[in-house]
Structures are given as structure tokens and as C-alpha cells.
Short mmCIF file of C-alpha atoms and ligand atoms in Angstrom, two decimals:
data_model
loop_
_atom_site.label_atom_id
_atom_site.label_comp_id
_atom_site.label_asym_id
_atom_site.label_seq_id
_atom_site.Cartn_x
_atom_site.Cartn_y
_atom_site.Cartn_z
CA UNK A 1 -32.43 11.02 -21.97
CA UNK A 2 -28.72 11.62 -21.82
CA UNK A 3 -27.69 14.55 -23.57
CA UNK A 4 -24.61 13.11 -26.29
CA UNK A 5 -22.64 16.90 -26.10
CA UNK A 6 -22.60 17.06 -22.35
CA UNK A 7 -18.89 17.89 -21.87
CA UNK A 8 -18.41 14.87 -19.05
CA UNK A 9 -15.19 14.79 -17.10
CA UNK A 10 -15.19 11.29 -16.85
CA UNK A 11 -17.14 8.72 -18.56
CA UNK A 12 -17.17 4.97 -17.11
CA UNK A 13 -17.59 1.80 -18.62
CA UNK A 14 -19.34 -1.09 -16.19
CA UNK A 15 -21.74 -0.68 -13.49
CA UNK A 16 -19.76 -3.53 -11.33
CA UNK A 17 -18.44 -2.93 -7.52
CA UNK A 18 -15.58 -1.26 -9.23
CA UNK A 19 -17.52 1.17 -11.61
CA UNK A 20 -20.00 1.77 -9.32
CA UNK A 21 -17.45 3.05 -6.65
CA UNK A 22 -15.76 4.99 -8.98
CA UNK A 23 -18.83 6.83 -10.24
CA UNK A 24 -19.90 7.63 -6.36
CA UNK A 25 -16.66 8.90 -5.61
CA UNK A 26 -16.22 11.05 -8.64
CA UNK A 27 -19.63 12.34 -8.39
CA UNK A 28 -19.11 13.72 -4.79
CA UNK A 29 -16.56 15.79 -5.93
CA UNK A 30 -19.24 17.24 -8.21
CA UNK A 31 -17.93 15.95 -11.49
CA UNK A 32 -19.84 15.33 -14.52
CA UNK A 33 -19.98 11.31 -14.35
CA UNK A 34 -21.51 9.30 -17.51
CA UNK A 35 -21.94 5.54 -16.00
CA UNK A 36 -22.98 3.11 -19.10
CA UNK A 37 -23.36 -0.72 -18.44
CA UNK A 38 -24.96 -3.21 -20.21
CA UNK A 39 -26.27 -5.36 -17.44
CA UNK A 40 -25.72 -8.31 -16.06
CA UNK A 41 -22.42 -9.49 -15.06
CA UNK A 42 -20.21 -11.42 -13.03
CA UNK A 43 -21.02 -10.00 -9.66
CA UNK A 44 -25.12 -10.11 -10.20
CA UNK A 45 -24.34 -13.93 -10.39
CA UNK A 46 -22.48 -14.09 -6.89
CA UNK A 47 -25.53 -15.67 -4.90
CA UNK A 48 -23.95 -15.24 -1.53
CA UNK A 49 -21.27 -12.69 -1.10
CA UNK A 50 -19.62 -13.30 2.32
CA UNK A 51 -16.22 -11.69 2.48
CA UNK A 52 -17.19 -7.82 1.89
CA UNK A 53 -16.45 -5.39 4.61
CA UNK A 54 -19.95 -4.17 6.46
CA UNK A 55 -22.01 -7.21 4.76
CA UNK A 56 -22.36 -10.11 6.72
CA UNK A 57 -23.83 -12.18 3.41
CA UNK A 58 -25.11 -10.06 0.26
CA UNK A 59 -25.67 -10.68 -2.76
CA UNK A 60 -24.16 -9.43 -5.77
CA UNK A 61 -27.11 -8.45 -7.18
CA UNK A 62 -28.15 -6.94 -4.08
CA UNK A 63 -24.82 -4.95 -4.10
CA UNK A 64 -25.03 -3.69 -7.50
CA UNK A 65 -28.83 -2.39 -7.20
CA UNK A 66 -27.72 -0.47 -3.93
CA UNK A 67 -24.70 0.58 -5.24
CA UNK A 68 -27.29 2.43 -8.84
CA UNK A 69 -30.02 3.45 -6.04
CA UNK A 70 -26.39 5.12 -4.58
CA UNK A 71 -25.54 7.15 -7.46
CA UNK A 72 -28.57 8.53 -8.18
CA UNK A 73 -27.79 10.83 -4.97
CA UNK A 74 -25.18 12.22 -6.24
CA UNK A 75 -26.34 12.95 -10.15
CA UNK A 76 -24.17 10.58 -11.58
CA UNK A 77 -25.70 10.32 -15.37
CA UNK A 78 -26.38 5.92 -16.25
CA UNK A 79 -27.54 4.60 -19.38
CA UNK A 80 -28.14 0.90 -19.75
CA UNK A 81 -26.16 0.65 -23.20
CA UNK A 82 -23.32 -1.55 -24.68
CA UNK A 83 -20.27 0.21 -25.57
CA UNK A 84 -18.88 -1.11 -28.66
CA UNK A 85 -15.95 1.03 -29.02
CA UNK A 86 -13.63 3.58 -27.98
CA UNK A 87 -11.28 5.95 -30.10
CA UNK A 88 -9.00 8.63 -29.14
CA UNK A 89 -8.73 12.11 -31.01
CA UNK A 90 -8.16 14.95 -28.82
CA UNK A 91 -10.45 13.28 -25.85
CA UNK A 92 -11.94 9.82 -25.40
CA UNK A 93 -15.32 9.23 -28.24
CA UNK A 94 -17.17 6.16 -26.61
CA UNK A 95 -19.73 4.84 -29.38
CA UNK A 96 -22.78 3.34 -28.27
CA UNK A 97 -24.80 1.33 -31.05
CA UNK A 98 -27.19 5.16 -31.23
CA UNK A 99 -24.71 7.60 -29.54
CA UNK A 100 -20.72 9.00 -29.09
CA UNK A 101 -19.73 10.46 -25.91
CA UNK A 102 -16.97 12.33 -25.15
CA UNK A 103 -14.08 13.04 -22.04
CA UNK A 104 -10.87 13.60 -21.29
CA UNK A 105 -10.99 10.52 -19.25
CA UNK A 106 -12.43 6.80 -19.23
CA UNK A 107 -12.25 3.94 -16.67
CA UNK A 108 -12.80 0.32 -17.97
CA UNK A 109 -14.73 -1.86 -15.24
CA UNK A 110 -16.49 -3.92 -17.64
CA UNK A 111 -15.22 -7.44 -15.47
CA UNK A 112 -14.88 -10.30 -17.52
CA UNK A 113 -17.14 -13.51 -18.53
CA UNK A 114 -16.58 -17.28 -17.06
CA UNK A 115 -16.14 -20.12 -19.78
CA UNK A 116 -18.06 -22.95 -18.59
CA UNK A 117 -18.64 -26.31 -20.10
CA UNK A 118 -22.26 -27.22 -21.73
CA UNK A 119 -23.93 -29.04 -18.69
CA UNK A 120 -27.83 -29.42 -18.21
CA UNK A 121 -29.15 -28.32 -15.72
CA UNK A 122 -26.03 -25.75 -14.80
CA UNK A 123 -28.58 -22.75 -14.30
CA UNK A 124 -30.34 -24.36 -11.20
CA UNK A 125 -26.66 -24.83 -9.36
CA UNK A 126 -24.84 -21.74 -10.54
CA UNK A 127 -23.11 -19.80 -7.66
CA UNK A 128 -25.52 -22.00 -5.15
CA UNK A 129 -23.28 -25.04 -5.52
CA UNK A 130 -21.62 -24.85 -8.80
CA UNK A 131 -18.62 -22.40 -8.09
CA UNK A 132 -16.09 -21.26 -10.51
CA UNK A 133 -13.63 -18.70 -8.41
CA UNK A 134 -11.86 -20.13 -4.98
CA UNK A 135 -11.45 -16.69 -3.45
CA UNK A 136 -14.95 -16.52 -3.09
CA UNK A 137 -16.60 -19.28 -2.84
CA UNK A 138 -13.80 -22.12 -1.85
CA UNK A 139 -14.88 -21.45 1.51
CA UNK A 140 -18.66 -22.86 1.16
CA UNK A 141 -17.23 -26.07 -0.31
CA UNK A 142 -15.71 -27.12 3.08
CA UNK A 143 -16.46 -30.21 4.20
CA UNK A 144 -18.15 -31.42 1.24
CA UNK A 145 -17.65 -34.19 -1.70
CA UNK A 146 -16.57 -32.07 -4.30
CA UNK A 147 -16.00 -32.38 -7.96
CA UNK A 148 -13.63 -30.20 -9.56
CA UNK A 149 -13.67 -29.84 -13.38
CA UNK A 150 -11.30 -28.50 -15.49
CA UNK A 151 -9.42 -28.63 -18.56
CA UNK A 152 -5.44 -27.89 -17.72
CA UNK A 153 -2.77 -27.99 -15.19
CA UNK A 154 -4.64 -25.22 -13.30
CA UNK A 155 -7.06 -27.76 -12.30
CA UNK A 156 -4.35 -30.04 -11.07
CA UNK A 157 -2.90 -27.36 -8.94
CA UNK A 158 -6.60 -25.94 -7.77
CA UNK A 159 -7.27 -29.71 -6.35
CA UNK A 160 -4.14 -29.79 -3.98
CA UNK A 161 -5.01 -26.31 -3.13
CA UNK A 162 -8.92 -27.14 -2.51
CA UNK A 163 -7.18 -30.09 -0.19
CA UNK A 164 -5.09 -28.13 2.19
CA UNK A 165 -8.34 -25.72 2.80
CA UNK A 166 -11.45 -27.31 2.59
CA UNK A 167 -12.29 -30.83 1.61
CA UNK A 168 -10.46 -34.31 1.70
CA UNK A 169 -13.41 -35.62 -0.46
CA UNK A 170 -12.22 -34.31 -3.64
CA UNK A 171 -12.47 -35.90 -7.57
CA UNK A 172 -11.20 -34.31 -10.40
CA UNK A 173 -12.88 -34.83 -14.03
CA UNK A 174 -10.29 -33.42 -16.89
CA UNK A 175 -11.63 -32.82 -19.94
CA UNK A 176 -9.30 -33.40 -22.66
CA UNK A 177 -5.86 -33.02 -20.89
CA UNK A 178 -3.53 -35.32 -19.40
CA UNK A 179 -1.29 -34.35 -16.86
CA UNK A 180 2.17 -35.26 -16.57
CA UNK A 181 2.45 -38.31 -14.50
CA UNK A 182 4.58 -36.86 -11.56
CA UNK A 183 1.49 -34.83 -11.52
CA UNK A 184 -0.27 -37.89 -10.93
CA UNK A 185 1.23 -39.40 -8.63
CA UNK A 186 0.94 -36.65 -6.47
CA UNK A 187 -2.51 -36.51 -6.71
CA UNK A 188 -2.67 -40.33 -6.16
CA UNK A 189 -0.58 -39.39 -3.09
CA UNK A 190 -3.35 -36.55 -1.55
CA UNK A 191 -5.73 -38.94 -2.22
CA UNK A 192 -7.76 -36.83 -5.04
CA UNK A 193 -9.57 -39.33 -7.84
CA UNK A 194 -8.81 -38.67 -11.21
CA UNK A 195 -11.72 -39.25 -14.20
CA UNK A 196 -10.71 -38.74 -17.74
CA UNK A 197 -14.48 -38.07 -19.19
CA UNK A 198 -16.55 -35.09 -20.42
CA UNK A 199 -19.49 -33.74 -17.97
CA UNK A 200 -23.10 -33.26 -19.64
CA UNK A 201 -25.36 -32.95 -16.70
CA UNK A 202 -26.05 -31.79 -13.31
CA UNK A 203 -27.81 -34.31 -11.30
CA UNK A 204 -30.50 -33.07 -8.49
CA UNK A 205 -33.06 -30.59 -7.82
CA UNK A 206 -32.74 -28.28 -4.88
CA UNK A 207 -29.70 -30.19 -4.01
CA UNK A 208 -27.24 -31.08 -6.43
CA UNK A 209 -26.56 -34.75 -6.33
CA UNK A 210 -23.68 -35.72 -8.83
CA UNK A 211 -22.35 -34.88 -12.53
CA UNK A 212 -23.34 -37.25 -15.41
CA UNK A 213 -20.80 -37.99 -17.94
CA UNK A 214 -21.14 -38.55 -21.77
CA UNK A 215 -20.17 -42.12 -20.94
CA UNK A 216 -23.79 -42.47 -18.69
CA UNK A 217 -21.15 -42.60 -15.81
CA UNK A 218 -21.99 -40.48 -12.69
CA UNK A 219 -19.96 -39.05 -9.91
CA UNK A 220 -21.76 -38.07 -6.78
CA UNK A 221 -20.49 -34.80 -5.40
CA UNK A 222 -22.39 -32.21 -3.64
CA UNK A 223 -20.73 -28.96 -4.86
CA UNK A 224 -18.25 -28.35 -7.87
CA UNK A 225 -15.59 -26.06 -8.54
CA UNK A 226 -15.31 -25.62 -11.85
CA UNK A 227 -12.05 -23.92 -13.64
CA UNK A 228 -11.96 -23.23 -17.08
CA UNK A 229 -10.95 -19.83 -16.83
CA UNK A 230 -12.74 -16.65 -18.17
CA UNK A 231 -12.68 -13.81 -21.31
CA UNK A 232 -12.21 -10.47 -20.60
CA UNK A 233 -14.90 -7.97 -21.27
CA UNK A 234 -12.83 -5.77 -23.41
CA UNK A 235 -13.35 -6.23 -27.06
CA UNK A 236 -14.16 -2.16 -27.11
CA UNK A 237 -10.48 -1.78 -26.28
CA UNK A 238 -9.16 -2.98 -29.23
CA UNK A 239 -8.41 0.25 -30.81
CA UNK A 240 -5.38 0.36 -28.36
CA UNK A 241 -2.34 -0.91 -28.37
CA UNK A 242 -2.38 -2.08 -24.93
CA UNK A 243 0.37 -2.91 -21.83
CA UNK A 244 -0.62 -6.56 -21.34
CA UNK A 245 0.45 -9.60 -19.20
CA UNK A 246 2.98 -11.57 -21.15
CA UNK A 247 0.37 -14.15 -22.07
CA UNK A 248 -0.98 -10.99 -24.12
CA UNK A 249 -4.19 -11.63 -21.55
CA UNK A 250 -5.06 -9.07 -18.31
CA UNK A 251 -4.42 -4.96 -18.94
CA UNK A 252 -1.22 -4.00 -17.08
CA UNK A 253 -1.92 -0.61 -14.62
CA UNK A 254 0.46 1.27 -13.27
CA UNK A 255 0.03 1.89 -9.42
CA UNK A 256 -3.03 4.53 -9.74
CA UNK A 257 -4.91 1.62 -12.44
CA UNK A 258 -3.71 4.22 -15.27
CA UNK A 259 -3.27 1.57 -18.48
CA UNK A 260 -0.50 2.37 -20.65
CA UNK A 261 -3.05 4.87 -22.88
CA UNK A 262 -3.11 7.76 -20.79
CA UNK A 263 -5.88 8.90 -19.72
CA UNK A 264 -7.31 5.77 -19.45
CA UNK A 265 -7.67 3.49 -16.45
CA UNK A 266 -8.49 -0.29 -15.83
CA UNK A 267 -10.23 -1.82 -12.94
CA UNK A 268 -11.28 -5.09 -11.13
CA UNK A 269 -10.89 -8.46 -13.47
CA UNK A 270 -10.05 -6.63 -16.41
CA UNK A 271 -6.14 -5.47 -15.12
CA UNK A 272 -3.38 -8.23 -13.40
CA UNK A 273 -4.00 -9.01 -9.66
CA UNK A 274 -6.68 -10.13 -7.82
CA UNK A 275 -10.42 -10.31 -8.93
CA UNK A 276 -12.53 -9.58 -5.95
CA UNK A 277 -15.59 -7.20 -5.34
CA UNK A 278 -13.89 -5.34 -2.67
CA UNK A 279 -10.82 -5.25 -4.36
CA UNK A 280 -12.57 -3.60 -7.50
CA UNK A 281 -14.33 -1.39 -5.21
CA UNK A 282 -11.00 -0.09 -3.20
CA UNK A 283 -9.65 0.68 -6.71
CA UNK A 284 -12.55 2.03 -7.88
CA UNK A 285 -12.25 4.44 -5.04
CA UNK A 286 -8.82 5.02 -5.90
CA UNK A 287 -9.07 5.74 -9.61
CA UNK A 288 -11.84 8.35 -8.76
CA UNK A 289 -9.50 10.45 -6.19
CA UNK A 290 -6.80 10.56 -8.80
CA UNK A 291 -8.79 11.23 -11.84
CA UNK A 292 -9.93 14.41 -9.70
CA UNK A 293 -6.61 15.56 -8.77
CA UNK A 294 -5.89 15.71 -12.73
CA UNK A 295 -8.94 17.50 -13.32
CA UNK A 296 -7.83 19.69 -10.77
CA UNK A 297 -4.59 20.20 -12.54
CA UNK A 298 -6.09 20.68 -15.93
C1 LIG B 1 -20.45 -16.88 -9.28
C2 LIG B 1 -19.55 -15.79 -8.79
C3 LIG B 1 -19.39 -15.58 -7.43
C4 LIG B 1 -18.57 -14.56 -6.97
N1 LIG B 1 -18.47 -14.39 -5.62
C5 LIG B 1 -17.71 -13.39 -5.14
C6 LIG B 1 -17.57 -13.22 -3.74
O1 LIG B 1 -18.16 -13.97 -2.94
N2 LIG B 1 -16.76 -12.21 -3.31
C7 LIG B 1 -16.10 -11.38 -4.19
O2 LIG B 1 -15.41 -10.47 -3.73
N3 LIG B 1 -16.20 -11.54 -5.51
C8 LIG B 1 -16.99 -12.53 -6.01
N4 LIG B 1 -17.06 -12.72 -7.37
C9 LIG B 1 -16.19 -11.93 -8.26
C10 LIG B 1 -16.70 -10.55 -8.45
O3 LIG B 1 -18.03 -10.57 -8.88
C11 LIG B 1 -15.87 -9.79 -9.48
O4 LIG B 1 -14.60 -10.31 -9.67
C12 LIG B 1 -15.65 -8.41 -9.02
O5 LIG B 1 -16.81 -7.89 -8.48
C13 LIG B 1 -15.18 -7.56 -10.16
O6 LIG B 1 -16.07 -6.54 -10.41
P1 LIG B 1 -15.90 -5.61 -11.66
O7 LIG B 1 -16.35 -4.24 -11.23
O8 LIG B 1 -14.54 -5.71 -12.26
O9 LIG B 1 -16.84 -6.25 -12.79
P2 LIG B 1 -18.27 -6.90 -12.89
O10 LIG B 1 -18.94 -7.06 -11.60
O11 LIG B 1 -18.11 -8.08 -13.78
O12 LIG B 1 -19.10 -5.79 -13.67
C14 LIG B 1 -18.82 -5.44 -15.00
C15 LIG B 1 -20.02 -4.73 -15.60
O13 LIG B 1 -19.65 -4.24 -16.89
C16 LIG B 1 -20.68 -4.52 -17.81
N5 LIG B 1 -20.14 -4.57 -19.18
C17 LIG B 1 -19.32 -5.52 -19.72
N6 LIG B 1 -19.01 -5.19 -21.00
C18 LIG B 1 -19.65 -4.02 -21.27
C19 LIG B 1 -19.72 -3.17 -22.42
N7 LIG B 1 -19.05 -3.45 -23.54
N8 LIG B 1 -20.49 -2.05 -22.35
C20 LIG B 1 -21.18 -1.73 -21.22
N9 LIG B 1 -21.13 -2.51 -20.09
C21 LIG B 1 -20.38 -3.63 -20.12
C22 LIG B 1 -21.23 -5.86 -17.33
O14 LIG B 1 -22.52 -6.07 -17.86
C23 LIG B 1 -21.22 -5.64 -15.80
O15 LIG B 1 -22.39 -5.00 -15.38
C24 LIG B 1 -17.87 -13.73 -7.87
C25 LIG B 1 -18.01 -13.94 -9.26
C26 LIG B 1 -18.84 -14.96 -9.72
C27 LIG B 1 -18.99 -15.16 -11.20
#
């Protein structure tokens, strides 16, 4: 049991790569480290994790249950818990649904959630075939007849892209948008099929075999990339008037992941820039070295 009036020096929010990193490194500078996640999360679904330094394939799942084994070396203090909200009087109070916790200092790793459309059968493909982030997993659709689905220009631009690298055998199904029609003509030109229609199941068993539509219409592809974008994680934040991109969407940082609340720092898919496990790791890494030379200050 975690004792609620421990004074911590840092308390984190999301066991992900980033969290995680941040907790180890903290803790090995003998810090009092509170690490509460709620479980689950975008990394556990990565099925094959290929481009992370030291790991020819992983995955995520694997990573995060080595990275908690990890911390429990170095007396980092975890609670599986949701944090609902966080307030700031003289230091950080993070409320749990039973407890408050205190610091001087908080990093927010808590990732952020993919919006996907309502498709039978999605569970059995998920991050086997059925892909929703380029960076990692454009790489396993080369070759292949893919599907893209999306519902915006993104999806327009994501299909030339997915071109160039991997695939000439490429469809894309928009769901309730219509791009401008210089748009497609290009697409005509790189040879990418267009489908106006809505998706509503994944054909297949242990290999996916097509998409059927909400007309009974099917289109055979053998791996999808799907981009409908994702929600941050953050609705614990909202007590803060927070630096954000101008589309009022990812936390701005400055150069040590510090938001604009001091004090309190912003990691992985939550802040601008780029989304990767390696990449939340390396700032994890990074928050934890200068939240210690603070403490040292203090
Ligand atoms: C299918 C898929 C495949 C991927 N493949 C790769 C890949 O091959 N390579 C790669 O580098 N990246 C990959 N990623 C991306 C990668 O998982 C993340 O972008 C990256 O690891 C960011 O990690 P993070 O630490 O920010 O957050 P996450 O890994 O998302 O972890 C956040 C944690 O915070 C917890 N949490 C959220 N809200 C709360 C709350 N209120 N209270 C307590 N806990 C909370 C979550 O439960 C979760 O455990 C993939 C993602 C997906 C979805």
C-alpha cells in the first residue's frame, strides 16, 4: 500500500516507454518516484515493435512489463490507478478516485487513444495487419494490397506518401469527405483507387482478406492503414491553462518537455513532435536528469 503523505519528489503519470524511463532514471538518483498508470495503452497494442535501439522485434507489451520488472530495482513506488485530476496549491495534489498525492513536480506520459471506425472483426487484425501510425508500422505494409481508410485530407496525403515507400497496390475508402478534385486527379495520376463508402467489417481469419462495406461491397486488401487520428490522454489536465498547438490540440514543451505550468512536464504523444517509443523514452530520460538538477537546486 502506498503511503498518501509520502513527501515524493516527483510523481508520474503513465507507465508508457516515456514514463517508465523517466521513473528509472529518477529513481537512480535515489529520488522518491510515485509511478501511477492505469493500464493498457497505446504501446501494449504495438504487436511487433521493430525500430527500437537493442530490440531486434519486441513487443510493446513486452517492453512495458520489462520496463515495471525494471523499476522495481530501483524502489520506484507504482500503483495501478486512474488519475482523474491534478490541482496546484503550493505543490502538485494528484487525486486518484481513493487518494491525493503530493510533489513539487509531475510528468504527464499518459500517450493518447486512436479513433477508429466500428468494424467487426477489428480485434483479430489490430497492430497484426490493421495499422494506424506510418512511423511504425508503414514499413510491414510493403509490398502488399493495401487499403487505407480515412476520413480527411490527411488520408489523401498519407496515400501518396504510402506510394513513394511501400506499396503501388494502394485503395483508399473515405468516409464522408470529398477531396478537392485537383486532389483527385493526382491520385488518379499515382494510380491509387478511390471508394466513397463506409467500412463495417474485416474479412478473414488468420489472414485478413478484404474490408466489407455497408453497401455489401468488398475490397480485397491484405493490410490497412487506417487514419482517423487520435485523443489525447489528458482530460486530468484541464485545470490548466495550457501552451497548446494552434489547433488548441498537442501540449507545447519548451526544450527540457517543461509545459508552460512550471513544474510540470509533458512527454511522448501528449506534447508536439514525433510520437515514437524511443522518442518518448529519450525524453523520458531527459525530463528525469533535469527534474534532478532542480531538486538539486531546491
Ligand atoms: C498499434 C500501434 C503500434 C505501434 N508501433 C510502434 C512501433 O513499432 N514503434 C514505436 O516507436 N512506436 C509505436 N507505437 C507508438 C507508441 O506506442 C507510442 O507513441 C509511444 O510509445 C508513446 O509512449 P507514451 O509513453 O507517450 O504513452 P503510452 O505508451 O500510450 O502510455 C501511456 C500510459 O498512460 C496510461 N494512462 C493514460 N491516462 C491515464 C490516467 N488518466 N491515469 C493513469 N494512467 C493513464 C495509459 O494507460 C498507458 O499505460 C505504436 C502505437 C500503436 C497504437
Amino acid at each position: 500500500m502506498i503511503d498518501k503523505h509520502k513527501p515524493y519528489d516527483c510523481i508520474i503519470i503513465g507507465a508508457g516507454p516515456g514514463g517508465l524511463q523517466a521513473a528509472i532514471h529518477l529513481a537512480r538518483y535515489n529520488r522518491a518516484v510515485l509511478l501511477l498508470d492505469r493500464g493498457g495503452g497505446r504501446t501494449r497494442h504495438a504487436a511487433h515493435i521493430e525500430n527500437y535501439l537493442g530490440q531486434k522485434a519486441v513487443s510493446g507489451k513486452e517492453l512495458i512489463d520489462i520496463g515495471l520488472e525494471q523499476i522495481k530495482h530501483f524502489n520506484v513506488d507504482y500503483e495501478k490507478t486512474t488519475v482523474l485530476q491534478i490541482t496546484k496549491e503550493d505543490t502538485f495534489k494528484i487525486h486518484t478516485k481513493d487518494q491525493t498525492y503530493s510533489s513539487p513536480f509531475v510528468i504527464a506520459s499518459t500517450g493518447a487513444t486512436e479513433k477508429l471506425p466500428h468494424l467487426k472483426n477489428l480485434h483479430l487484425f489490430f497492430g497484426k495487419s490493421f495499422f494506424t501510425c506510418v512511423d511504425c508500422d508503414g514499413y510491414r505494409t510493403t509490398g502488399k494490397k493495401l487499403l487505407i481508410i480515412g476520413n480527411s485530407f490527411n488520408s489523401v496525403r498519407l496515400s501518396v506518401a504510402m506510394k513513394e515507400m511501400f506499396t503501388n497496390d494502394i485503395t483508399l475508402l473515405l468516409v464522408n469527405y470529398n477531396p478537392p478534385a485537383d486532389y483527385k486527379e493526382l491520385l488518379e495520376e499515382e494510380g491509387i483507387r478511390l471508394v466513397y463508402n463506409e467500412p463495417v467489417e474485416i474479412l478473414g481469419k488468420e489472414r485478413m482478406e478484404g474490408v466489407k462495406l455497408k453497401d455489401d461491397g468488398i475490397i480485397e486488401c491484405e493490410v490497412i492503414m487506417c487514419s482517423f487520428g487520435y485523443i489525447l490522454n489528458d482530460d486530468y489536465l484541464s485545470e490548466f491553462p495550457l501552451k497548446r498547438d494552434r489547433n488548441g490540440f498537442k501540449i507545447i514543451t519548451d526544450h527540457n518537455y517543461e509545459t508552460s505550468v512550471p513544474g510540470l512536464f509533458a512527454l511522448g504523444a501528449l506534447k508536439t513532435g514525433n510520437a515514437q517509443a524511443i522518442i518518448a523514452a529519450g525524453q523520458g530520460a531527459s525530463v528525469a536528469i533535469n527534474i534532478n538538477q532542480r531538486l538539486l537546486e531546491i
